[in-house]
mmCIF file of C-alpha atoms in Angstrom:
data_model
loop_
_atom_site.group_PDB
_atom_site.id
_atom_site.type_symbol
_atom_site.label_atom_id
_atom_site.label_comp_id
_atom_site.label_asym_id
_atom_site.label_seq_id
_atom_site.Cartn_x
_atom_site.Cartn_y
_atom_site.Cartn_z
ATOM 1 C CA UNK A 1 0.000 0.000 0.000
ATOM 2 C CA UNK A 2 2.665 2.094 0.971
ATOM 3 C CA UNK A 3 4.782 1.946 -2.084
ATOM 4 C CA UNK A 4 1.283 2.243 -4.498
ATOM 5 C CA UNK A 5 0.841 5.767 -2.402
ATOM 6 C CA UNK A 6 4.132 6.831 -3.188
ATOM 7 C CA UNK A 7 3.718 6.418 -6.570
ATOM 8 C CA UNK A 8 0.409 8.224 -6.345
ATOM 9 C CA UNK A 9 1.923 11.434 -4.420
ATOM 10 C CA UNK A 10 5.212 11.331 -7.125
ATOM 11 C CA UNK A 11 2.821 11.777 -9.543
ATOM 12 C CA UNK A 12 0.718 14.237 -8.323
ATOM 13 C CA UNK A 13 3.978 16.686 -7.792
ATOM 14 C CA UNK A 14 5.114 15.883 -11.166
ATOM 15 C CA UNK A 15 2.269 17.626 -12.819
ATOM 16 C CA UNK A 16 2.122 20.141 -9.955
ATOM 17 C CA UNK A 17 5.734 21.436 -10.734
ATOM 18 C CA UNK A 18 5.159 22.676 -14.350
ATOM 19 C CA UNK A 19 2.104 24.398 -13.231
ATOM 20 C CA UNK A 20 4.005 26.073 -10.360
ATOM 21 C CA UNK A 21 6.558 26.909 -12.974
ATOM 22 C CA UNK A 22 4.580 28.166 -15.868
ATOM 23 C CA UNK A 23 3.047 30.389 -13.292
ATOM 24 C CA UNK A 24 5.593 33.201 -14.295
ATOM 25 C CA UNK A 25 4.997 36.966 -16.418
ATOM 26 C CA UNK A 26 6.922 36.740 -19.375
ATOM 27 C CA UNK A 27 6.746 40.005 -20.263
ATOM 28 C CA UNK A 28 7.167 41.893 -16.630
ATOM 29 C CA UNK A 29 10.145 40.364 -14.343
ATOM 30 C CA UNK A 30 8.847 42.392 -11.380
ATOM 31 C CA UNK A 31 5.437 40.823 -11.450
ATOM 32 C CA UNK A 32 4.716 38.258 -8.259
ATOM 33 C CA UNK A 33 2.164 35.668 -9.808
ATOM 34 C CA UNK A 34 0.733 33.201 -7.742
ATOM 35 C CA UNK A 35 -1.350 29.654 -9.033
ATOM 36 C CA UNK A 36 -4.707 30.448 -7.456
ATOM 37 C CA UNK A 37 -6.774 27.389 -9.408
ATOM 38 C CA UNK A 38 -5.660 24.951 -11.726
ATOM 39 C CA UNK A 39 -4.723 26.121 -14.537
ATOM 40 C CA UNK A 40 -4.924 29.993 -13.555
ATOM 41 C CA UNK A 41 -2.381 32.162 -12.822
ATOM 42 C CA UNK A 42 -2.617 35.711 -11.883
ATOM 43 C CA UNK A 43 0.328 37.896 -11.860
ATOM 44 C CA UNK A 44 0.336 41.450 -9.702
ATOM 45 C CA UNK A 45 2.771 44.202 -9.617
ATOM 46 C CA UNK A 46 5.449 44.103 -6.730
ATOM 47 C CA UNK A 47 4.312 46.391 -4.222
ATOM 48 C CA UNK A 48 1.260 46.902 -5.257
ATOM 49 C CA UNK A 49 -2.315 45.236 -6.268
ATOM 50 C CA UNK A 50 -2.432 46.302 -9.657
ATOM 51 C CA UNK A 51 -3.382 43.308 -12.018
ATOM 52 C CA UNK A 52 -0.656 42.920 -14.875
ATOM 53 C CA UNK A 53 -1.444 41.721 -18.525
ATOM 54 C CA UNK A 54 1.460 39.216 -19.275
ATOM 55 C CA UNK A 55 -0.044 39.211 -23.096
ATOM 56 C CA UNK A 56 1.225 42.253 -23.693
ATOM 57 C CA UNK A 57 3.739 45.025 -22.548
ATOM 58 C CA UNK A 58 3.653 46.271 -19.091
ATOM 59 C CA UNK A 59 3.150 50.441 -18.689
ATOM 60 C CA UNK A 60 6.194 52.616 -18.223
ATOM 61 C CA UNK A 61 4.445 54.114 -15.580
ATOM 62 C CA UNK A 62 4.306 50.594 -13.674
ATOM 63 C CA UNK A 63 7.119 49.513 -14.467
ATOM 64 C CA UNK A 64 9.405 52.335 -13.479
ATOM 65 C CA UNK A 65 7.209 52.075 -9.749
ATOM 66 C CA UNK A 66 7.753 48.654 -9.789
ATOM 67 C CA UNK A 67 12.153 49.108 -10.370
ATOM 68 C CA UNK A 68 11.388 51.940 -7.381
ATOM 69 C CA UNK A 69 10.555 48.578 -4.714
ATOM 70 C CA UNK A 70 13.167 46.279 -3.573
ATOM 71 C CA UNK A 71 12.920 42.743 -3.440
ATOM 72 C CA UNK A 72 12.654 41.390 -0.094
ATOM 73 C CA UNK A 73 15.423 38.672 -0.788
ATOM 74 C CA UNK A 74 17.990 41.402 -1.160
ATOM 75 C CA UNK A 75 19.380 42.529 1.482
ATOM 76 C CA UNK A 76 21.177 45.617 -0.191
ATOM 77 C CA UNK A 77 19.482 47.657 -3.431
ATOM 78 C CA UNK A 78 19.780 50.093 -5.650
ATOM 79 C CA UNK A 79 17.417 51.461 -8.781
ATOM 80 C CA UNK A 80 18.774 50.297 -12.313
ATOM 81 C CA UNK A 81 19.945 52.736 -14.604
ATOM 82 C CA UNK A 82 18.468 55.639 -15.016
ATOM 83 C CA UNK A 83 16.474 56.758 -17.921
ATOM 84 C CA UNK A 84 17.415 59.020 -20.664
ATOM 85 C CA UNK A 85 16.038 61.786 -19.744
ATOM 86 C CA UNK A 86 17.354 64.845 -18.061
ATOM 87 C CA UNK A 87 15.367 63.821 -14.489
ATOM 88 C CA UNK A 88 16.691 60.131 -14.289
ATOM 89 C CA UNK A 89 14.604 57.530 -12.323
ATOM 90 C CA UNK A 90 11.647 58.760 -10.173
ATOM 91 C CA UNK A 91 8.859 57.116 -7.986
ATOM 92 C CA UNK A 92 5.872 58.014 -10.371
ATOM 93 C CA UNK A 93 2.094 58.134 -9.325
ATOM 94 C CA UNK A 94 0.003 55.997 -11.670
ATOM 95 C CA UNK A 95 -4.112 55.734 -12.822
ATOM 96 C CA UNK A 96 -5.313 52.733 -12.513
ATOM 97 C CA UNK A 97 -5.005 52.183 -16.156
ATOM 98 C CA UNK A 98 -1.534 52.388 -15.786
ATOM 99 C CA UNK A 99 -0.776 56.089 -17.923
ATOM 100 C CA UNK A 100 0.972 58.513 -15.596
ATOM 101 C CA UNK A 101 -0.890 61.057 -13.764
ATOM 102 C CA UNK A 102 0.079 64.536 -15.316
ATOM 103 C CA UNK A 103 1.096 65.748 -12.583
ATOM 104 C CA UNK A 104 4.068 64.129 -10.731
ATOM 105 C CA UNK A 105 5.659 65.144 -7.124
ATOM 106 C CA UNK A 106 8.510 64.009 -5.253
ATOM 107 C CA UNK A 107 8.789 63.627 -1.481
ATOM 108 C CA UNK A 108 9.859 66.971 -0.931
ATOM 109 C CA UNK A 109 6.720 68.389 -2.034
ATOM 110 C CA UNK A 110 8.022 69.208 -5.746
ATOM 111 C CA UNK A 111 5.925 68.896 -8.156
ATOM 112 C CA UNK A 112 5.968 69.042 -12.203
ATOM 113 C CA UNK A 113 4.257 67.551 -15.219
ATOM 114 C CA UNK A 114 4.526 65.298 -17.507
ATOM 115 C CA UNK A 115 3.692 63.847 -20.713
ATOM 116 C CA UNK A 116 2.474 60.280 -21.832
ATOM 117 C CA UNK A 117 6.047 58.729 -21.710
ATOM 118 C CA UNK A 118 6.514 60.352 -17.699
ATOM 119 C CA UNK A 119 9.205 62.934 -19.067
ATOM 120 C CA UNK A 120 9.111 66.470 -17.222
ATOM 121 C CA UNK A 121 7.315 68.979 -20.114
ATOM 122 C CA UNK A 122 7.478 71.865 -17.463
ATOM 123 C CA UNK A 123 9.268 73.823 -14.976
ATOM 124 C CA UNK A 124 9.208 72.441 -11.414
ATOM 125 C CA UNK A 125 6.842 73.962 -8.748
ATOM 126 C CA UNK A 126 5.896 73.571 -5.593
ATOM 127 C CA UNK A 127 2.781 71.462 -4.375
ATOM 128 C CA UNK A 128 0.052 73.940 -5.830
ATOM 129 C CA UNK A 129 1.344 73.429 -9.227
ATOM 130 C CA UNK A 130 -1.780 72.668 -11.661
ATOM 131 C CA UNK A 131 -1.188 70.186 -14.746
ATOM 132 C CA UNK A 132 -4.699 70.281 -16.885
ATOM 133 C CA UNK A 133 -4.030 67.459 -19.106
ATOM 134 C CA UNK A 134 -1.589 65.198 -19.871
ATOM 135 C CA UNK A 135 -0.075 65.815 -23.000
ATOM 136 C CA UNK A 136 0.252 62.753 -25.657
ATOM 137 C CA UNK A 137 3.651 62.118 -26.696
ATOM 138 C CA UNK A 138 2.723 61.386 -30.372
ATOM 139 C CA UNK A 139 6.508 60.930 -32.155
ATOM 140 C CA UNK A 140 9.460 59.431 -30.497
ATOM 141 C CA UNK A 141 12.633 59.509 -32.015
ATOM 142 C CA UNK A 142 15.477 56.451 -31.492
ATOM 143 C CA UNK A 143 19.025 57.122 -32.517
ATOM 144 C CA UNK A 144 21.315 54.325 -31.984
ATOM 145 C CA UNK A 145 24.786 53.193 -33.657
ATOM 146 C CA UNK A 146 26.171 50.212 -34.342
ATOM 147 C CA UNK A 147 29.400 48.311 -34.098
ATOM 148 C CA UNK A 148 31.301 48.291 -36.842
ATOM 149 C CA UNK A 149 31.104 44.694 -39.443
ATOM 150 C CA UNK A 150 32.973 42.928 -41.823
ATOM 151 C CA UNK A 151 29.503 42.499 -43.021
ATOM 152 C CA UNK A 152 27.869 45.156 -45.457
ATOM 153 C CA UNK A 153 24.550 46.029 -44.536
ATOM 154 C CA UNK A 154 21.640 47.076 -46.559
ATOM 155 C CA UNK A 155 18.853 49.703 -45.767
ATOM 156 C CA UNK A 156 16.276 47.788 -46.460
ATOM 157 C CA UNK A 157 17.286 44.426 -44.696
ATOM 158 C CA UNK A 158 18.467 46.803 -41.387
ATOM 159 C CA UNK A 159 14.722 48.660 -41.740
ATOM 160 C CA UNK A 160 13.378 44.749 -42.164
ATOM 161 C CA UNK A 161 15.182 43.163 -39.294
ATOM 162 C CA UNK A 162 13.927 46.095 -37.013
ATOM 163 C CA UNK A 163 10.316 45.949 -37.932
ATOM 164 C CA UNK A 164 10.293 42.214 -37.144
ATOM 165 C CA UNK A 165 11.705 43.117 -34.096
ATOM 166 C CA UNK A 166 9.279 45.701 -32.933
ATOM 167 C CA UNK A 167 6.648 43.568 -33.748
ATOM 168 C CA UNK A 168 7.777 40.278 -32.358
ATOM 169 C CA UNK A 169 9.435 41.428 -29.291
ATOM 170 C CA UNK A 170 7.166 44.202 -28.490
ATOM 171 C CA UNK A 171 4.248 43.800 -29.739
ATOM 172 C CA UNK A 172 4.101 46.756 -31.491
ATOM 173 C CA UNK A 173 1.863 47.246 -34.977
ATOM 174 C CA UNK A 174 4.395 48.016 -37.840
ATOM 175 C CA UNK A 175 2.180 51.121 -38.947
ATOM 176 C CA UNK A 176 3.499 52.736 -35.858
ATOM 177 C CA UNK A 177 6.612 52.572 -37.240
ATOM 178 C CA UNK A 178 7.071 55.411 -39.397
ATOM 179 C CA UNK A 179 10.311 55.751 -41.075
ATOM 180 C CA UNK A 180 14.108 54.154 -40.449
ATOM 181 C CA UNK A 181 17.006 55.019 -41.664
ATOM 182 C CA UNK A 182 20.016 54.224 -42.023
ATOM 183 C CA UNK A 183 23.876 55.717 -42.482
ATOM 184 C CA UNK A 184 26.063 53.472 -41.489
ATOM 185 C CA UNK A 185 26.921 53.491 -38.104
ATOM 186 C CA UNK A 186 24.212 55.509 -37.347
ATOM 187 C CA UNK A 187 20.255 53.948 -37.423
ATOM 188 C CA UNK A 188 17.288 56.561 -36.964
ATOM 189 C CA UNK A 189 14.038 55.412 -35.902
ATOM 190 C CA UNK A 190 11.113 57.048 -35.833
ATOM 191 C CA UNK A 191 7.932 55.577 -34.086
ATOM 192 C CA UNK A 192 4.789 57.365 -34.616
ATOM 193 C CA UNK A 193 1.128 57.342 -32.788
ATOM 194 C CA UNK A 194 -0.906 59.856 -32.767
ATOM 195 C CA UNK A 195 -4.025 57.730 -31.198
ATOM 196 C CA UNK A 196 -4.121 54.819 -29.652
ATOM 197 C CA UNK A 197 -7.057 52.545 -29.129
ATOM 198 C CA UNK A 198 -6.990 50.600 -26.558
ATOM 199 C CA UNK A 199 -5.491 46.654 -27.218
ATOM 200 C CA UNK A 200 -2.662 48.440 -28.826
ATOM 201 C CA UNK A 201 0.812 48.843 -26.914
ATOM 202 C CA UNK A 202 1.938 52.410 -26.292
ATOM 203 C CA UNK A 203 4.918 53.571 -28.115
ATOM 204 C CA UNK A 204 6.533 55.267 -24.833
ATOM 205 C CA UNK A 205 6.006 51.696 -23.516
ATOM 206 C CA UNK A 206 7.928 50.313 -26.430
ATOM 207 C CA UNK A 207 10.435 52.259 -26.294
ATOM 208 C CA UNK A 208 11.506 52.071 -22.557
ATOM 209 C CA UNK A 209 11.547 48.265 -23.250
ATOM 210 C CA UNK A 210 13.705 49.151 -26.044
ATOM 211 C CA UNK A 211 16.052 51.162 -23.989
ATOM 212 C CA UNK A 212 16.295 48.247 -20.922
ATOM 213 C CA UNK A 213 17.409 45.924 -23.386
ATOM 214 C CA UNK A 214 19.680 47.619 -25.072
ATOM 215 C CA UNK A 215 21.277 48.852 -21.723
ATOM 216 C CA UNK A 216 21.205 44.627 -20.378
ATOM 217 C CA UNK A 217 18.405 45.255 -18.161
ATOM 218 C CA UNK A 218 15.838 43.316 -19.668
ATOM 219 C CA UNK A 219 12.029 43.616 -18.481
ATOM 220 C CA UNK A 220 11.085 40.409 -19.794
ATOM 221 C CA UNK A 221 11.107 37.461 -17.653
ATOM 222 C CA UNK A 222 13.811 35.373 -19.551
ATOM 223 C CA UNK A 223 16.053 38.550 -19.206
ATOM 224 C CA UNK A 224 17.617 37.180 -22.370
ATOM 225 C CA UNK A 225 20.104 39.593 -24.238
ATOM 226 C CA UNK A 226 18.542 41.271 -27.058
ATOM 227 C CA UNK A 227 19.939 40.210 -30.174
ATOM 228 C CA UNK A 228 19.318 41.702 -33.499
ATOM 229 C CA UNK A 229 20.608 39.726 -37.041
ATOM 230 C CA UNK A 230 20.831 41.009 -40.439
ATOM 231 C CA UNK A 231 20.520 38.249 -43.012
ATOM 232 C CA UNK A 232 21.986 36.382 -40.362
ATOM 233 C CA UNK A 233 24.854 38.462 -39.000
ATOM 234 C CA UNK A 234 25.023 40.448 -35.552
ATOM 235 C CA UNK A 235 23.656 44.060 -35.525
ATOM 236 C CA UNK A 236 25.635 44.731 -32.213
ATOM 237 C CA UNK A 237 23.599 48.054 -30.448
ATOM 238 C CA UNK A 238 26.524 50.317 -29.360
ATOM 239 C CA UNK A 239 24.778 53.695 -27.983
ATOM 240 C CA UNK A 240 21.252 54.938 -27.904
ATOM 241 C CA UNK A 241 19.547 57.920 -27.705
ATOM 242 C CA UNK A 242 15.871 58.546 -27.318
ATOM 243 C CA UNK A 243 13.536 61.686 -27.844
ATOM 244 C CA UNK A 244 10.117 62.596 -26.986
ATOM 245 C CA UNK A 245 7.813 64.832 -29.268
ATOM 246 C CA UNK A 246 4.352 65.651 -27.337
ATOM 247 C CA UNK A 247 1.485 67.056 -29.639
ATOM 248 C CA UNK A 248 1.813 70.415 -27.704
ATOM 249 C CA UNK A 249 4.914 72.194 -27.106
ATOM 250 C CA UNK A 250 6.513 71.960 -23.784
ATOM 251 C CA UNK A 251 5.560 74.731 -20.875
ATOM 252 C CA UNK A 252 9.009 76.024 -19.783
ATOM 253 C CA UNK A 253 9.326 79.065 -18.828
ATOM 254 C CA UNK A 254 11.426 82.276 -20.833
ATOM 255 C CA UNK A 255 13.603 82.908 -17.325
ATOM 256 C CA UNK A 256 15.579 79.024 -18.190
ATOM 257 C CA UNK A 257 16.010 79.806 -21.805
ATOM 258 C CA UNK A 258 17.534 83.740 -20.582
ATOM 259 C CA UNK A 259 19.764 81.738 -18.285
ATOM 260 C CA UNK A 260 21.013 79.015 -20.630
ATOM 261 C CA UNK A 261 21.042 82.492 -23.335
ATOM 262 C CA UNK A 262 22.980 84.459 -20.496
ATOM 263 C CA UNK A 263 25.427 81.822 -19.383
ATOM 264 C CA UNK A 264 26.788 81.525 -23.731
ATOM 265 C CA UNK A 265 27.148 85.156 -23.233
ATOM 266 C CA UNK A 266 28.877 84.952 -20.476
ATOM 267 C CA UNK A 267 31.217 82.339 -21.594
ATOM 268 C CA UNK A 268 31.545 84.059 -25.235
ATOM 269 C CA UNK A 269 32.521 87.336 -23.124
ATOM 270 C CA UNK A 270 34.985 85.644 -21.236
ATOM 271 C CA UNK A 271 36.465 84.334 -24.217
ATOM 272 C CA UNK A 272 36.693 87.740 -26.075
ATOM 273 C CA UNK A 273 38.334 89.009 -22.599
ATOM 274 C CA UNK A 274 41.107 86.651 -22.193
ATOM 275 C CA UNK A 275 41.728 87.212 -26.437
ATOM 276 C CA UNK A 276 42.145 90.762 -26.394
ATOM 277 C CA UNK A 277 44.181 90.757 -22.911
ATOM 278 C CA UNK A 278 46.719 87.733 -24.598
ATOM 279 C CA UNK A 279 46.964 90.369 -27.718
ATOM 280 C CA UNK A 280 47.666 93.235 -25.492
ATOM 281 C CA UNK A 281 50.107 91.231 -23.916
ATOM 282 C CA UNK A 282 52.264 90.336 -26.971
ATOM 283 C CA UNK A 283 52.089 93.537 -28.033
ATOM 284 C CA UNK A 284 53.514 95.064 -25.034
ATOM 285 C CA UNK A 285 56.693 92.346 -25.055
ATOM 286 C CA UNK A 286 57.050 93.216 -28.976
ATOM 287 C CA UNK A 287 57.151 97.216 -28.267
ATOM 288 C CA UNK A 288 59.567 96.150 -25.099
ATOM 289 C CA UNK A 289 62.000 94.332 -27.371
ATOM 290 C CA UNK A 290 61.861 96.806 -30.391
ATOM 291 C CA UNK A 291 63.091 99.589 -27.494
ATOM 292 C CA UNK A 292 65.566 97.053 -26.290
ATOM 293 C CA UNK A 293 67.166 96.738 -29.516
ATOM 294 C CA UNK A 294 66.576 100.955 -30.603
ATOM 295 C CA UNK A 295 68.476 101.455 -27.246
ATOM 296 C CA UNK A 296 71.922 99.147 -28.068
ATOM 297 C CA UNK A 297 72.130 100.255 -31.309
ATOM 298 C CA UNK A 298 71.974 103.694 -30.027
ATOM 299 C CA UNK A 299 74.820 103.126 -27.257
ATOM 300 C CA UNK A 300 76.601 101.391 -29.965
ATOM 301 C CA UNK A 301 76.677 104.069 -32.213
ATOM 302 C CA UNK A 302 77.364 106.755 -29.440
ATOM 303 C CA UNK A 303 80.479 104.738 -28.569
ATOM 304 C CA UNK A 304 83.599 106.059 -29.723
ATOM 305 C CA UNK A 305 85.938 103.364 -31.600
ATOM 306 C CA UNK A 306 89.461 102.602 -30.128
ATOM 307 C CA UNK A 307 91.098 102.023 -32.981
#
C-alpha cells in the first residue's frame, strides 16, 4: 500500500511542478504571480495590487514604480539605470489604467508635469502646481549606432530586421513605425502614434523596453540579451539615444532659456576678454623688445671706436 501511495503522491507533484513553474509573467520580471486554481495564474505588480497583462507590454508608468521597490530577498538595493532623460529615475504616481498622472511630485513636495512617456514637459513647482491634461507624446525619435562589421549592410534588410523586431518582441503594430534610416553606423528610428485605441501597446512603452534591453536590463522574464541579425549576422547596439515629441509644445518658462542664453554670453565674453588681454600682452613684449634693440644700437653708435 505504501509503495502504491508513493507512486500516487510522485505523480501528483510531477504535474504540480510545471504548473508552479509556468506560473511566471513573461513580459514583466517584477510581477509576483501566484497559481490560485488549476490552470490559472494571476500575476500582480510588486508592491502593489495592480493586475498585470502578461499578453502584452507592461506600462512605463508601472514599471518604473515597480524598479522603485526592492525585493525582499535582497538585502542591499539600488534602482537600475536611469532613464534618458534629463530627471533620471523617479517614484511616479500611476491611474489605474496604468498612464501617468500629469502631474508628478517628489517627497519633498516638488511637483511638475509630464507627458504620456513620464518625461518632465514643465518647470518644477511647488505642491500647488496645476497640470490640466496630460499631453500625448505622439513621435518618439530612437538614434542608436552600431558596431562596426565585416559584413555590409543594406537599408532595407536593417529597416526589415527592425520591424520584425518591434513587432515580435514588443508587440508593437508596424504602422506605428514610421520611417528608419540608415547611415552606417548611425540607425534613426522614428515611431509614430498619434491615437491609440486601446489593445494596442503604447509607443513610450515600447520604447523604454527598447532602452532596458539595449542597456542589459531586460524587463522580460527570460532577461535574455537582445539580439538583433541582419541576413543572419550580428547588428551589435553600441549607444542609444531617445527623444520625446508631445502634440503640444513643452511649458518652460522664458527665465531658463535667458539663463542658458545668459550663461553663452557669459562664456563668449569671457572668451573675447582673455583674447584681447593675450593680444595686449604680446604687443607690449614686442614694443619692449623693439626699445631694447633701438636702445643698443643707439649706445653702440654713441660709442667712440678705439682704434
Amino acid at each position: 500500500m505504501e509503495p502504491l501511495f508513493g507512486v500516487v503522491l510522485g505523480l501528483m507533484l510531477a504535474v504540480a511542478s510545471p504548473a508552479h513553474d509556468s506560473c511566471t509573467c513573461a513580459t514583466n520580471k517584477w510581477a509576483v504571480c501566484a497559481q490560485d486554481g488549476p490552470g490559472n495564474c494571476t500575476c500582480r505588480l510588486a508592491g502593489s495590487d495592480h493586475p498585470v497583462d502578461c499578453s502584452t507590454l507592461t506600462s512605463k508608468c508601472f514599471l518604473m514604480k515597480a524598479e522603485m521597490i526592492p525585493l525582499k530577498e535582497k538585502r542591499l538595493w539600488r534602482p537600475p539605470q536611469g532613464m534618458s532623460d534629463s530627471d533620471g529615475m523617479y517614484n511616479p504616481d500611476c491611474e489605474d489604467s496604468g498612464v501617468f498622472k500629469a502631474r508628478q511630485c517628489n517627497q519633498s513636495s516638488t511637483c511638475w508635469c509630464v507627458n504620456t512617456a513620464g518625461v518632465r514637459r514643465t518647470e518644477k513647482g511647488g505642491s500647488s502646481l496645476s497640470c490640466s491634461e496630460l499631453v500625448r507624446t505622439r513621435w518618439i525619435y530612437i538614434e542608436l549606432t552600431h558596431k562596426r562589421s565585416s559584413s555590409a549592410f543594406t537599408v532595407p534588410d536593417v529597416a526589415k530586421a527592425l520591424t520584425q523586431l518591434f513587432e515580435s518582441r514588443y508587440k508593437l503594430q508596424p504602422k506605428y513605425i514610421a520611417a528608419i534610416k540608415y547611415d552606417p553606423p548611425l540607425i534613426q528610428i522614428r515611431l509614430d502614434q498619434n491615437k491609440k485605441p486601446r489593445w494596442d501597446v503604447d509607443i513610450a512603452d515600447v520604447a523604454y523596453y527598447f532602452e532596458k534591453d539595449v542597456n542589459n536590463d531586460s524587463v522580460f522574464a527570460s532577461n535574455s540579451k537582445l539580439t538583433v541579425s541582419v541576413n543572419g549576422d550580428a547588428l551589435a547596439i553600441e549607444k542609444l539615444w531617445i527623444y520625446y515629441v508631445d502634440e503640444k509644445p513643452p511649458e518652460f518658462s522664458m527665465r531658463q532659456l535667458a539663463a542658458g542664453i545668459g550663461s553663452v554670453v557669459t562664456v563668449v565674453l569671457l572668451t573675447a576678454g582673455i583674447g584681447i588681454a593675450v593680444l595686449l600682452i604680446l604687443r607690449w613684449l614686442r614694443t619692449r623688445t623693439y626699445k631694447k634693440f633701438e636702445c643698443k644700437e643707439m649706445r653702440e653708435i654713441k660709442t667712440p671706436s678705439l682704434e
